[in-house]
PDB file of C-alpha atoms in Angstrom:
ATOM      1  CA  ASN A  21      66.141  -1.596 -20.160  1.00 54.00           C
ATOM      2  CA  ALA A  22      62.860  -0.848 -18.478  1.00 72.00           C
ATOM      3  CA  GLY A  23      60.406   1.218 -20.419  1.00 91.00           C
ATOM      4  CA  VAL A  24      58.630   4.370 -19.318  1.00 94.00           C
ATOM      5  CA  MET A  25      57.022   3.592 -15.975  1.00 96.00           C
ATOM      6  CA  GLN A  26      53.846   5.258 -14.843  1.00 97.00           C
ATOM      7  CA  ASN A  27      52.010   4.896 -11.570  1.00 97.00           C
ATOM      8  CA  PRO A  28      49.418   4.513 -10.439  1.00 97.00           C
ATOM      9  CA  ARG A  29      47.878   2.750 -13.408  1.00 96.00           C
ATOM     10  CA  HIS A  30      44.398   3.474 -12.123  1.00 97.00           C
ATOM     11  CA  LEU A  31      43.359   6.197  -9.726  1.00 97.00           C
ATOM     12  CA  VAL A  32      39.931   7.118  -8.397  1.00 98.00           C
ATOM     13  CA  ARG A  33      39.405  10.507  -6.823  1.00 98.00           C
ATOM     14  CA  ARG A  34      36.367  12.318  -5.516  1.00 97.00           C
ATOM     15  CA  ARG A  35      35.601  15.769  -6.851  1.00 97.00           C
ATOM     16  CA  GLY A  36      37.744  18.357  -5.108  1.00 97.00           C
ATOM     17  CA  GLN A  37      40.582  15.993  -4.228  1.00 98.00           C
ATOM     18  CA  GLU A  38      44.092  16.098  -5.631  1.00 98.00           C
ATOM     19  CA  ALA A  39      45.541  13.614  -8.106  1.00 98.00           C
ATOM     20  CA  ARG A  40      49.256  12.965  -8.467  1.00 98.00           C
ATOM     21  CA  LEU A  41      50.528  10.945 -11.377  1.00 98.00           C
ATOM     22  CA  ARG A  42      54.131   9.817 -11.554  1.00 98.00           C
ATOM     23  CA  CYS A  43      56.358   9.009 -14.486  1.00 98.00           C
ATOM     24  CA  SER A  44      59.854   7.559 -14.571  1.00 97.00           C
ATOM     25  CA  PRO A  45      61.444   7.948 -18.015  1.00 95.00           C
ATOM     26  CA  MET A  46      63.478   5.323 -19.738  1.00 92.00           C
ATOM     27  CA  LYS A  47      67.078   5.075 -18.630  1.00 89.00           C
ATOM     28  CA  GLY A  48      69.182   7.694 -20.349  1.00 85.00           C
ATOM     29  CA  HIS A  49      66.179   9.822 -21.318  1.00 88.00           C
ATOM     30  CA  SER A  50      66.172  13.375 -20.082  1.00 88.00           C
ATOM     31  CA  HIS A  51      63.036  14.628 -21.834  1.00 91.00           C
ATOM     32  CA  VAL A  52      59.554  13.921 -20.504  1.00 94.00           C
ATOM     33  CA  TYR A  53      56.185  14.696 -22.050  1.00 95.00           C
ATOM     34  CA  TRP A  54      52.680  14.413 -20.683  1.00 97.00           C
ATOM     35  CA  TYR A  55      49.609  13.784 -22.803  1.00 97.00           C
ATOM     36  CA  ARG A  56      45.937  13.486 -21.981  1.00 97.00           C
ATOM     37  CA  GLN A  57      43.462  11.246 -23.785  1.00 94.00           C
ATOM     38  CA  LEU A  58      39.847  12.111 -23.082  1.00 90.00           C
ATOM     39  CA  PRO A  59      37.132   9.567 -23.905  1.00 82.00           C
ATOM     40  CA  GLU A  60      36.515   9.465 -27.665  1.00 80.00           C
ATOM     41  CA  GLU A  61      39.232  12.056 -28.232  1.00 84.00           C
ATOM     42  CA  GLY A  62      42.758  11.884 -29.533  1.00 86.00           C
ATOM     43  CA  LEU A  63      45.810  12.394 -27.406  1.00 93.00           C
ATOM     44  CA  LYS A  64      46.498  16.008 -26.583  1.00 95.00           C
ATOM     45  CA  PHE A  65      49.939  17.323 -25.716  1.00 94.00           C
ATOM     46  CA  MET A  66      50.106  18.938 -22.299  1.00 96.00           C
ATOM     47  CA  VAL A  67      53.674  19.688 -21.269  1.00 95.00           C
ATOM     48  CA  TYR A  68      57.315  19.013 -22.078  1.00 94.00           C
ATOM     49  CA  LEU A  69      59.899  18.973 -19.313  1.00 94.00           C
ATOM     50  CA  GLN A  70      63.577  18.459 -18.861  1.00 92.00           C
ATOM     51  CA  LYS A  71      65.222  18.049 -15.496  1.00 90.00           C
ATOM     52  CA  GLU A  72      64.151  20.981 -13.306  1.00 90.00           C
ATOM     53  CA  ASN A  73      62.812  22.892 -16.314  1.00 93.00           C
ATOM     54  CA  ILE A  74      59.473  23.273 -18.037  1.00 94.00           C
ATOM     55  CA  ILE A  75      60.256  23.675 -21.716  1.00 91.00           C
ATOM     56  CA  ASP A  76      56.814  23.831 -23.295  1.00 91.00           C
ATOM     57  CA  GLU A  77      53.558  23.990 -21.351  1.00 93.00           C
ATOM     58  CA  SER A  78      51.394  25.218 -24.180  1.00 91.00           C
ATOM     59  CA  GLY A  79      48.915  22.375 -23.729  1.00 92.00           C
ATOM     60  CA  MET A  80      48.449  22.659 -19.984  1.00 95.00           C
ATOM     61  CA  PRO A  81      45.142  23.969 -18.648  1.00 94.00           C
ATOM     62  CA  LYS A  82      45.705  27.344 -17.039  1.00 90.00           C
ATOM     63  CA  GLU A  83      44.387  26.349 -13.642  1.00 95.00           C
ATOM     64  CA  ARG A  84      44.671  23.366 -11.301  1.00 97.00           C
ATOM     65  CA  PHE A  85      47.282  21.520 -13.384  1.00 98.00           C
ATOM     66  CA  SER A  86      51.005  21.566 -12.744  1.00 97.00           C
ATOM     67  CA  ALA A  87      53.963  19.412 -13.689  1.00 97.00           C
ATOM     68  CA  GLU A  88      57.495  19.018 -12.477  1.00 96.00           C
ATOM     69  CA  PHE A  89      60.556  16.930 -13.236  1.00 96.00           C
ATOM     70  CA  PRO A  90      62.936  17.306 -10.301  1.00 93.00           C
ATOM     71  CA  LYS A  91      66.636  16.651 -10.357  1.00 90.00           C
ATOM     72  CA  GLU A  92      66.021  13.407  -8.519  1.00 91.00           C
ATOM     73  CA  GLY A  93      62.974  11.240  -8.828  1.00 93.00           C
ATOM     74  CA  PRO A  94      60.103  10.880 -11.265  1.00 96.00           C
ATOM     75  CA  SER A  95      58.176  13.513 -13.126  1.00 97.00           C
ATOM     76  CA  ILE A  96      54.875  14.358 -11.468  1.00 98.00           C
ATOM     77  CA  LEU A  97      51.678  15.634 -13.001  1.00 98.00           C
ATOM     78  CA  ARG A  98      49.524  17.186 -10.312  1.00 98.00           C
ATOM     79  CA  ILE A  99      45.849  17.989 -10.662  1.00 98.00           C
ATOM     80  CA  GLN A 100      44.294  19.968  -7.856  1.00 98.00           C
ATOM     81  CA  GLN A 101      40.582  20.055  -7.009  1.00 98.00           C
ATOM     82  CA  VAL A 102      39.713  17.474  -9.632  1.00 98.00           C
ATOM     83  CA  VAL A 103      36.424  17.680 -11.517  1.00 97.00           C
ATOM     84  CA  ARG A 104      34.591  15.010 -13.504  1.00 95.00           C
ATOM     85  CA  GLY A 105      35.937  16.445 -16.743  1.00 94.00           C
ATOM     86  CA  ASP A 106      39.454  15.532 -15.642  1.00 96.00           C
ATOM     87  CA  SER A 107      38.590  11.842 -15.997  1.00 96.00           C
ATOM     88  CA  ALA A 108      40.922  10.623 -18.714  1.00 96.00           C
ATOM     89  CA  ALA A 109      43.983   8.570 -19.471  1.00 96.00           C
ATOM     90  CA  TYR A 110      47.193  10.446 -18.840  1.00 97.00           C
ATOM     91  CA  PHE A 111      50.222   9.264 -20.770  1.00 97.00           C
ATOM     92  CA  CYS A 112      53.815  10.043 -20.133  1.00 96.00           C
ATOM     93  CA  ALA A 113      56.484   9.726 -22.791  1.00 94.00           C
ATOM     94  CA  SER A 114      60.234  10.177 -22.804  1.00 92.00           C
ATOM     95  CA  SER A 115      62.939  10.658 -25.376  1.00 87.00           C
ATOM     96  CA  PRO A 116      66.703  10.876 -25.473  1.00 82.00           C
ATOM     97  CA  PRO A 117      68.428  14.206 -26.020  1.00 75.00           C
ATOM     98  CA  TYR A 118      68.833  15.642 -29.493  1.00 63.00           C
ATOM     99  CA  GLY A 119      71.549  14.077 -31.628  1.00 46.00           C
ATOM    100  CA  PRO A 120      74.687  15.979 -32.522  1.00 37.00           C
ATOM    101  CA  THR A 121      73.180  17.192 -35.783  1.00 38.00           C
ATOM    102  CA  GLY A 122      70.230  18.729 -34.030  1.00 40.00           C
ATOM    103  CA  SER A 123      67.902  16.423 -35.840  1.00 45.00           C
ATOM    104  CA  THR A 124      65.160  14.939 -33.724  1.00 47.00           C
ATOM    105  CA  GLY A 125      65.374  11.640 -35.554  1.00 52.00           C
ATOM    106  CA  ASN A 126      64.488   9.925 -32.333  1.00 60.00           C
ATOM    107  CA  THR A 127      61.088   8.591 -31.579  1.00 72.00           C
ATOM    108  CA  ILE A 128      59.505   9.064 -28.228  1.00 84.00           C
ATOM    109  CA  TYR A 129      58.535   6.184 -25.988  1.00 88.00           C
ATOM    110  CA  PHE A 130      55.237   6.067 -24.169  1.00 91.00           C
ATOM    111  CA  GLY A 131      54.287   4.591 -20.843  1.00 94.00           C
ATOM    112  CA  GLU A 132      51.152   2.521 -20.406  1.00 93.00           C
ATOM    113  CA  GLY A 133      49.186   5.405 -18.966  1.00 95.00           C
ATOM    114  CA  SER A 134      47.433   6.348 -15.766  1.00 97.00           C
ATOM    115  CA  TRP A 135      43.632   6.169 -15.853  1.00 96.00           C
ATOM    116  CA  LEU A 136      42.062   8.813 -13.652  1.00 97.00           C
ATOM    117  CA  THR A 137      38.414   8.506 -12.716  1.00 97.00           C
ATOM    118  CA  VAL A 138      36.753  11.333 -10.834  1.00 97.00           C
ATOM    119  CA  VAL A 139      33.569  10.374  -9.005  1.00 96.00           C
TER     120      VAL A 139
ATOM    121  CA  LYS B   1      44.795  25.527 -36.934  1.00 79.00           C
ATOM    122  CA  GLN B   2      46.955  22.425 -37.192  1.00 86.00           C
ATOM    123  CA  GLU B   3      44.797  19.320 -37.252  1.00 91.00           C
ATOM    124  CA  VAL B   4      45.310  15.664 -38.030  1.00 95.00           C
ATOM    125  CA  THR B   5      42.477  13.520 -39.326  1.00 95.00           C
ATOM    126  CA  GLN B   6      42.319   9.778 -39.730  1.00 96.00           C
ATOM    127  CA  ILE B   7      39.827   7.992 -41.906  1.00 92.00           C
ATOM    128  CA  PRO B   8      38.204   5.569 -41.415  1.00 92.00           C
ATOM    129  CA  ALA B   9      37.620   5.577 -37.681  1.00 94.00           C
ATOM    130  CA  ALA B  10      37.248   1.801 -37.742  1.00 96.00           C
ATOM    131  CA  LEU B  11      38.116  -0.926 -40.198  1.00 95.00           C
ATOM    132  CA  SER B  12      37.446  -4.663 -40.197  1.00 97.00           C
ATOM    133  CA  VAL B  13      39.226  -6.970 -42.643  1.00 96.00           C
ATOM    134  CA  PRO B  14      39.746 -10.717 -43.037  1.00 97.00           C
ATOM    135  CA  GLU B  15      43.119 -12.176 -42.218  1.00 97.00           C
ATOM    136  CA  GLY B  16      45.646 -12.026 -45.028  1.00 97.00           C
ATOM    137  CA  GLU B  17      44.294  -8.894 -46.653  1.00 96.00           C
ATOM    138  CA  ASN B  18      46.514  -5.954 -47.503  1.00 97.00           C
ATOM    139  CA  LEU B  19      45.182  -2.668 -46.178  1.00 96.00           C
ATOM    140  CA  VAL B  20      45.832   1.059 -46.121  1.00 96.00           C
ATOM    141  CA  LEU B  21      45.190   3.467 -43.286  1.00 97.00           C
ATOM    142  CA  ASN B  22      44.923   7.149 -44.087  1.00 97.00           C
ATOM    143  CA  CYS B  23      46.100  10.237 -42.266  1.00 97.00           C
ATOM    144  CA  SER B  24      45.730  13.836 -43.408  1.00 97.00           C
ATOM    145  CA  PHE B  25      47.133  17.022 -41.901  1.00 95.00           C
ATOM    146  CA  THR B  26      46.096  20.591 -42.498  1.00 92.00           C
ATOM    147  CA  ASP B  27      49.499  22.303 -42.339  1.00 86.00           C
ATOM    148  CA  SER B  28      52.072  21.009 -44.813  1.00 83.00           C
ATOM    149  CA  ALA B  29      54.991  22.593 -42.904  1.00 87.00           C
ATOM    150  CA  ILE B  30      55.491  19.349 -41.114  1.00 89.00           C
ATOM    151  CA  TYR B  31      58.751  18.395 -39.435  1.00 88.00           C
ATOM    152  CA  ASN B  32      58.051  14.691 -39.220  1.00 89.00           C
ATOM    153  CA  LEU B  33      55.159  12.304 -39.000  1.00 92.00           C
ATOM    154  CA  GLN B  34      54.948   9.228 -36.842  1.00 93.00           C
ATOM    155  CA  TRP B  35      52.674   6.202 -36.801  1.00 95.00           C
ATOM    156  CA  PHE B  36      51.852   4.511 -33.508  1.00 95.00           C
ATOM    157  CA  ARG B  37      49.971   1.446 -32.433  1.00 96.00           C
ATOM    158  CA  GLN B  38      47.819   1.428 -29.291  1.00 94.00           C
ATOM    159  CA  ASP B  39      46.412  -1.724 -27.769  1.00 93.00           C
ATOM    160  CA  PRO B  40      43.392  -1.465 -25.427  1.00 89.00           C
ATOM    161  CA  GLY B  41      44.392  -0.214 -21.990  1.00 85.00           C
ATOM    162  CA  LYS B  42      47.988   0.159 -23.078  1.00 87.00           C
ATOM    163  CA  GLY B  43      50.386   2.852 -24.097  1.00 88.00           C
ATOM    164  CA  LEU B  44      51.566   3.689 -27.578  1.00 90.00           C
ATOM    165  CA  THR B  45      54.214   1.839 -29.519  1.00 91.00           C
ATOM    166  CA  SER B  46      56.038   3.729 -32.230  1.00 90.00           C
ATOM    167  CA  LEU B  47      55.905   1.944 -35.578  1.00 93.00           C
ATOM    168  CA  LEU B  48      57.473   4.277 -38.104  1.00 93.00           C
ATOM    169  CA  LEU B  49      58.858   7.806 -38.164  1.00 91.00           C
ATOM    170  CA  ILE B  50      59.092   9.720 -41.435  1.00 91.00           C
ATOM    171  CA  GLN B  51      61.122  12.904 -41.597  1.00 89.00           C
ATOM    172  CA  SER B  52      59.845  15.729 -43.801  1.00 89.00           C
ATOM    173  CA  SER B  53      62.657  15.081 -46.280  1.00 90.00           C
ATOM    174  CA  GLN B  54      61.661  11.444 -46.693  1.00 91.00           C
ATOM    175  CA  ARG B  55      58.901   9.932 -48.811  1.00 93.00           C
ATOM    176  CA  GLU B  56      58.501   6.615 -47.059  1.00 93.00           C
ATOM    177  CA  GLN B  57      59.723   4.263 -44.374  1.00 93.00           C
ATOM    178  CA  THR B  58      59.433   0.498 -44.149  1.00 94.00           C
ATOM    179  CA  SER B  59      59.544  -1.942 -41.272  1.00 93.00           C
ATOM    180  CA  GLY B  60      58.662  -5.553 -41.934  1.00 95.00           C
ATOM    181  CA  ARG B  61      55.097  -5.727 -43.244  1.00 97.00           C
ATOM    182  CA  LEU B  62      54.545  -2.022 -42.634  1.00 96.00           C
ATOM    183  CA  ASN B  63      55.190   0.787 -45.065  1.00 97.00           C
ATOM    184  CA  ALA B  64      54.419   4.423 -44.352  1.00 96.00           C
ATOM    185  CA  SER B  65      54.443   7.164 -46.955  1.00 96.00           C
ATOM    186  CA  LEU B  66      54.442  10.916 -46.630  1.00 96.00           C
ATOM    187  CA  ASP B  67      53.229  13.450 -49.205  1.00 95.00           C
ATOM    188  CA  LYS B  68      53.667  16.910 -47.771  1.00 92.00           C
ATOM    189  CA  SER B  69      52.219  18.727 -50.756  1.00 92.00           C
ATOM    190  CA  SER B  70      48.891  16.963 -50.426  1.00 93.00           C
ATOM    191  CA  GLY B  71      48.993  16.817 -46.630  1.00 94.00           C
ATOM    192  CA  ARG B  72      48.662  13.055 -46.516  1.00 96.00           C
ATOM    193  CA  SER B  73      50.309  10.001 -45.084  1.00 97.00           C
ATOM    194  CA  THR B  74      49.358   6.376 -45.477  1.00 97.00           C
ATOM    195  CA  LEU B  75      50.236   3.277 -43.510  1.00 97.00           C
ATOM    196  CA  TYR B  76      50.215   0.129 -45.595  1.00 97.00           C
ATOM    197  CA  ILE B  77      49.960  -3.204 -43.803  1.00 97.00           C
ATOM    198  CA  ALA B  78      50.694  -6.257 -45.888  1.00 97.00           C
ATOM    199  CA  ALA B  79      49.240  -9.709 -45.235  1.00 97.00           C
ATOM    200  CA  SER B  80      47.319  -8.632 -42.150  1.00 97.00           C
ATOM    201  CA  GLN B  81      47.165 -10.920 -39.125  1.00 97.00           C
ATOM    202  CA  PRO B  82      44.803 -11.040 -36.121  1.00 97.00           C
ATOM    203  CA  GLY B  83      47.692  -9.776 -33.991  1.00 96.00           C
ATOM    204  CA  ASP B  84      47.602  -6.544 -35.998  1.00 97.00           C
ATOM    205  CA  SER B  85      44.251  -5.702 -34.398  1.00 97.00           C
ATOM    206  CA  ALA B  86      44.737  -2.440 -32.522  1.00 97.00           C
ATOM    207  CA  THR B  87      44.174   1.294 -32.885  1.00 96.00           C
ATOM    208  CA  TYR B  88      46.623   3.003 -35.201  1.00 97.00           C
ATOM    209  CA  LEU B  89      47.451   6.636 -34.570  1.00 96.00           C
ATOM    210  CA  CYS B  90      49.316   9.096 -36.690  1.00 96.00           C
ATOM    211  CA  ALA B  91      50.950  12.139 -35.178  1.00 94.00           C
ATOM    212  CA  ALA B  92      52.449  15.232 -36.780  1.00 93.00           C
ATOM    213  CA  ASN B  93      55.390  17.149 -35.369  1.00 89.00           C
ATOM    214  CA  TYR B  94      55.697  20.761 -36.447  1.00 86.00           C
ATOM    215  CA  GLY B  95      59.008  21.268 -34.720  1.00 78.00           C
ATOM    216  CA  GLY B  96      57.709  23.240 -31.751  1.00 68.00           C
ATOM    217  CA  SER B  97      59.323  20.732 -29.435  1.00 71.00           C
ATOM    218  CA  GLN B  98      60.314  17.170 -30.091  1.00 70.00           C
ATOM    219  CA  GLY B  99      57.412  15.637 -28.250  1.00 80.00           C
ATOM    220  CA  ASN B 100      54.739  18.210 -29.060  1.00 85.00           C
ATOM    221  CA  LEU B 101      52.861  15.919 -31.387  1.00 91.00           C
ATOM    222  CA  ILE B 102      49.438  16.522 -32.861  1.00 93.00           C
ATOM    223  CA  PHE B 103      47.556  13.248 -32.948  1.00 95.00           C
ATOM    224  CA  GLY B 104      44.674  12.030 -35.015  1.00 95.00           C
ATOM    225  CA  LYS B 105      41.893  10.152 -33.258  1.00 94.00           C
ATOM    226  CA  GLY B 106      43.058   6.887 -34.720  1.00 95.00           C
ATOM    227  CA  THR B 107      41.758   4.050 -36.842  1.00 97.00           C
ATOM    228  CA  LYS B 108      40.601   0.995 -34.925  1.00 96.00           C
ATOM    229  CA  LEU B 109      41.623  -2.054 -36.944  1.00 97.00           C
ATOM    230  CA  SER B 110      40.121  -5.482 -36.466  1.00 97.00           C
ATOM    231  CA  VAL B 111      41.604  -8.400 -38.396  1.00 97.00           C
ATOM    232  CA  LYS B 112      39.298 -11.409 -38.390  1.00 96.00           C
ATOM    233  CA  PRO B 113      40.804 -14.918 -38.470  1.00 94.00           C
TER     234      PRO B 113
END
């Protein structure tokens, strides 16, 4: 069972360009989460998606950032008009659906991250 | 504001030593707390998950405790090995959504042979 797959692992963009980061969840997982890890900072939650739905985007910057998880294909985190401050590691995680009791109980599984460098 | 703090930021110990990593959280209305391991340039690996109704969880040489009233969790590593060298992160879930975790900045552990 392959883990959470992220690509590209490393991406270099010039200021003003667009960055697209892709995430394929583990098999059987329908929940996807994106996190950002800035240099010397902890991981910060960005967005939680299920297929074709954004469930919680409370951590997403208001501008230039968007995320989707289409019915078919990977989840995509899109950053438009990148700036140097966007340079960070972006992690995707996935989890299975809630159990029958409603308890989360499940851990989430992280990918190995996509390192974005804006020059 | 819900915050998670980990002290110390870095720790170096000789091989074989038992050690404790600390995690504190400001809001005691926690749903669960999770400990992760992160190797350089890699993603996170979940080590232990403690539900709010539990006091501790054990896996092999690892034992994690949770004290909601004091807002603290500890990760105990017994008989440390060089392969344990990594950054250890704790993350609090307040039930907003399953994956909306609030992370500490981590403790970077180095176990010297």
